[in-house]
């Protein structure tokens, strides 16, 4: 083993700041020159200033704003959900009513079709005192000439034969 001691390194201490040429200027600062960034001398380049003190912003208003926004969002969602459910119930009621009206329409169409049948029309005509004619009249339309002359129907013939 070697008994040689490890080399010692000593910290480099920057030279003291140069005096400013301007009266009343802070020590360590010089008037800006072309080569020096931000008006500092080359000698001050290694010296670091302590960071500025943290700004104590009031946190209570920010926290209240965030809580208010969260509460407004929750209330908005509840209102939206309530409206959606209300509209859903209304839509279901309207669909039930539409189904009832569809059934009623079908019943009315069926009733109308049965009343328009030839047998029901003839029975309704007999109740009104009308009789069926066996020999209808035909008209020739261009000049209005009657081709076959109609004869009046006899009530006793249709009543017994029909």
Tab-separated table of C-alpha atoms in Angstrom:
chain	number	residue	atom	x	y	z
A	1	UNK	CA	0.000	0.000	0.000
A	2	UNK	CA	1.087	3.400	-0.780
A	3	UNK	CA	1.251	5.871	2.024
A	4	UNK	CA	1.022	8.861	-0.235
A	5	UNK	CA	-1.607	11.321	0.882
A	6	UNK	CA	-4.358	12.390	-1.428
A	7	UNK	CA	-3.883	15.836	-2.950
A	8	UNK	CA	-5.751	18.572	-1.160
A	9	UNK	CA	-7.876	20.954	-3.074
A	10	UNK	CA	-8.484	24.379	-1.690
A	11	UNK	CA	-11.587	26.379	-2.621
A	12	UNK	CA	-11.113	29.221	-5.005
A	13	UNK	CA	-12.094	32.525	-3.435
A	14	UNK	CA	-13.142	35.183	-5.937
A	15	UNK	CA	-11.364	38.495	-5.755
A	16	UNK	CA	-13.124	41.339	-3.934
A	17	UNK	CA	-15.588	43.312	-6.055
A	18	UNK	CA	-14.241	46.264	-7.888
A	19	UNK	CA	-15.384	49.704	-6.925
A	20	UNK	CA	-18.083	51.231	-9.038
A	21	UNK	CA	-17.203	54.369	-10.889
A	22	UNK	CA	-20.646	55.844	-10.329
A	23	UNK	CA	-21.457	57.569	-7.073
A	24	UNK	CA	-24.220	55.915	-5.049
A	25	UNK	CA	-24.162	52.635	-6.980
A	26	UNK	CA	-24.316	49.335	-5.171
A	27	UNK	CA	-21.010	47.687	-4.542
A	28	UNK	CA	-20.188	44.928	-6.998
A	29	UNK	CA	-22.134	46.448	-9.873
A	30	UNK	CA	-20.720	48.440	-12.704
A	31	UNK	CA	-22.214	50.351	-15.527
A	32	UNK	CA	-23.080	47.971	-18.367
A	33	UNK	CA	-20.289	47.363	-20.804
A	34	UNK	CA	-20.298	45.645	-24.132
A	35	UNK	CA	-18.844	42.364	-23.012
A	36	UNK	CA	-20.384	42.009	-19.577
A	37	UNK	CA	-23.829	40.502	-19.244
A	38	UNK	CA	-26.374	42.433	-17.186
A	39	UNK	CA	-23.923	45.076	-16.130
A	40	UNK	CA	-21.818	42.886	-13.853
A	41	UNK	CA	-18.105	42.860	-13.919
A	42	UNK	CA	-16.121	39.804	-14.789
A	43	UNK	CA	-14.976	39.615	-11.187
A	44	UNK	CA	-18.589	39.245	-9.963
A	45	UNK	CA	-19.376	36.378	-12.349
A	46	UNK	CA	-18.646	33.676	-9.748
A	47	UNK	CA	-20.577	35.320	-6.899
A	48	UNK	CA	-24.191	34.262	-6.580
A	49	UNK	CA	-26.809	36.343	-4.858
A	50	UNK	CA	-29.254	34.682	-2.548
A	51	UNK	CA	-32.654	34.023	-4.150
A	52	UNK	CA	-35.341	36.581	-3.453
A	53	UNK	CA	-37.619	35.924	-0.527
A	54	UNK	CA	-40.696	33.899	-1.518
A	55	UNK	CA	-43.775	35.957	-2.119
A	56	UNK	CA	-46.475	35.002	0.335
A	57	UNK	CA	-49.615	35.116	-1.806
A	58	UNK	CA	-52.865	34.822	0.100
A	59	UNK	CA	-54.052	31.253	-0.348
A	60	UNK	CA	-57.522	31.547	1.148
A	61	UNK	CA	-59.075	33.368	-1.858
A	62	UNK	CA	-57.543	30.855	-4.265
A	63	UNK	CA	-58.767	27.895	-2.239
A	64	UNK	CA	-62.228	29.464	-1.998
A	65	UNK	CA	-62.258	30.031	-5.775
A	66	UNK	CA	-61.330	26.413	-6.457
A	67	UNK	CA	-63.949	25.143	-3.993
A	68	UNK	CA	-66.543	27.450	-5.517
A	69	UNK	CA	-65.757	26.179	-9.021
A	70	UNK	CA	-65.967	22.543	-7.873
A	71	UNK	CA	-69.267	23.196	-6.073
A	72	UNK	CA	-70.678	25.009	-9.123
A	73	UNK	CA	-69.646	22.089	-11.320
A	74	UNK	CA	-71.328	19.556	-9.035
A	75	UNK	CA	-74.508	21.625	-8.826
A	76	UNK	CA	-74.486	22.042	-12.597
A	77	UNK	CA	-74.157	18.289	-13.075
A	78	UNK	CA	-77.009	17.638	-10.636
A	79	UNK	CA	-79.275	20.118	-12.439
A	80	UNK	CA	-78.368	18.640	-15.809
A	81	UNK	CA	-78.999	15.100	-14.564
A	82	UNK	CA	-82.364	16.144	-13.096
A	83	UNK	CA	-83.445	17.731	-16.380
A	84	UNK	CA	-82.369	14.669	-18.344
A	85	UNK	CA	-84.375	12.386	-16.036
A	86	UNK	CA	-87.389	14.710	-16.199
A	87	UNK	CA	-87.268	14.705	-19.991
A	88	UNK	CA	-86.870	10.926	-19.954
A	89	UNK	CA	-90.070	10.518	-17.910
A	90	UNK	CA	-91.903	12.960	-20.172
A	91	UNK	CA	-90.682	11.086	-23.256
A	92	UNK	CA	-91.828	7.761	-21.811
A	93	UNK	CA	-95.269	9.247	-21.087
A	94	UNK	CA	-95.510	10.584	-24.632
A	95	UNK	CA	-94.511	7.196	-26.044
A	96	UNK	CA	-97.224	5.492	-23.970
A	97	UNK	CA	-99.769	8.037	-25.207
A	98	UNK	CA	-98.586	7.515	-28.794
A	99	UNK	CA	-99.035	3.743	-28.422
A	100	UNK	CA	-102.570	4.280	-27.065
A	101	UNK	CA	-103.389	6.629	-29.942
A	102	UNK	CA	-101.975	4.132	-32.465
A	103	UNK	CA	-104.252	1.403	-31.084
A	104	UNK	CA	-107.247	3.788	-31.207
A	105	UNK	CA	-106.411	4.761	-34.797
A	106	UNK	CA	-106.249	1.103	-35.802
A	107	UNK	CA	-109.630	0.463	-34.161
A	108	UNK	CA	-111.181	3.425	-35.993
A	109	UNK	CA	-109.722	2.318	-39.341
A	110	UNK	CA	-111.094	-1.178	-38.793
A	111	UNK	CA	-114.521	0.229	-37.861
A	112	UNK	CA	-114.513	2.497	-40.921
A	113	UNK	CA	-113.533	-0.384	-43.212
A	114	UNK	CA	-116.362	-2.532	-41.844
A	115	UNK	CA	-118.899	0.285	-42.332
A	116	UNK	CA	-117.719	0.815	-45.912
A	117	UNK	CA	-118.282	-2.811	-46.863
A	118	UNK	CA	-121.032	-3.335	-49.496
A	119	UNK	CA	-123.257	-5.365	-47.155
A	120	UNK	CA	-123.254	-2.683	-44.442
A	121	UNK	CA	-123.834	0.092	-46.998
A	122	UNK	CA	-126.854	-1.763	-48.424
A	123	UNK	CA	-128.309	-2.326	-44.949
A	124	UNK	CA	-127.844	1.354	-44.066
A	125	UNK	CA	-129.505	2.364	-47.370
A	126	UNK	CA	-132.521	0.114	-46.665
A	127	UNK	CA	-132.866	1.715	-43.215
A	128	UNK	CA	-133.046	5.105	-44.933
A	129	UNK	CA	-135.763	3.858	-47.355
A	130	UNK	CA	-133.581	3.524	-50.440
A	131	UNK	CA	-134.058	0.651	-52.898
A	132	UNK	CA	-131.596	-0.983	-55.278
A	133	UNK	CA	-131.984	-0.377	-59.012
A	134	UNK	CA	-131.343	-3.283	-61.364
A	135	UNK	CA	-131.101	-1.311	-64.619
A	136	UNK	CA	-128.904	1.759	-64.319
A	137	UNK	CA	-128.838	4.547	-66.933
A	138	UNK	CA	-125.755	5.112	-69.093
A	139	UNK	CA	-124.844	8.506	-70.486
A	140	UNK	CA	-122.767	9.196	-73.546
A	141	UNK	CA	-120.636	12.098	-72.325
A	142	UNK	CA	-119.563	13.989	-75.470
A	143	UNK	CA	-123.116	14.982	-76.396
A	144	UNK	CA	-125.014	14.030	-73.177
A	145	UNK	CA	-127.202	11.432	-74.895
A	146	UNK	CA	-128.807	8.768	-72.651
A	147	UNK	CA	-128.062	5.257	-73.933
A	148	UNK	CA	-130.358	3.293	-71.672
A	149	UNK	CA	-133.395	4.749	-69.948
A	150	UNK	CA	-133.581	3.998	-66.220
A	151	UNK	CA	-136.756	2.576	-64.740
A	152	UNK	CA	-137.882	3.361	-61.238
A	153	UNK	CA	-137.222	0.601	-58.769
A	154	UNK	CA	-140.073	-1.061	-56.958
A	155	UNK	CA	-139.775	-1.285	-53.231
A	156	UNK	CA	-141.730	-4.538	-52.982
A	157	UNK	CA	-139.420	-6.362	-55.409
A	158	UNK	CA	-136.185	-5.471	-53.564
A	159	UNK	CA	-137.702	-6.148	-50.180
A	160	UNK	CA	-138.768	-9.662	-51.093
A	161	UNK	CA	-135.843	-10.529	-53.376
A	162	UNK	CA	-133.013	-8.894	-51.539
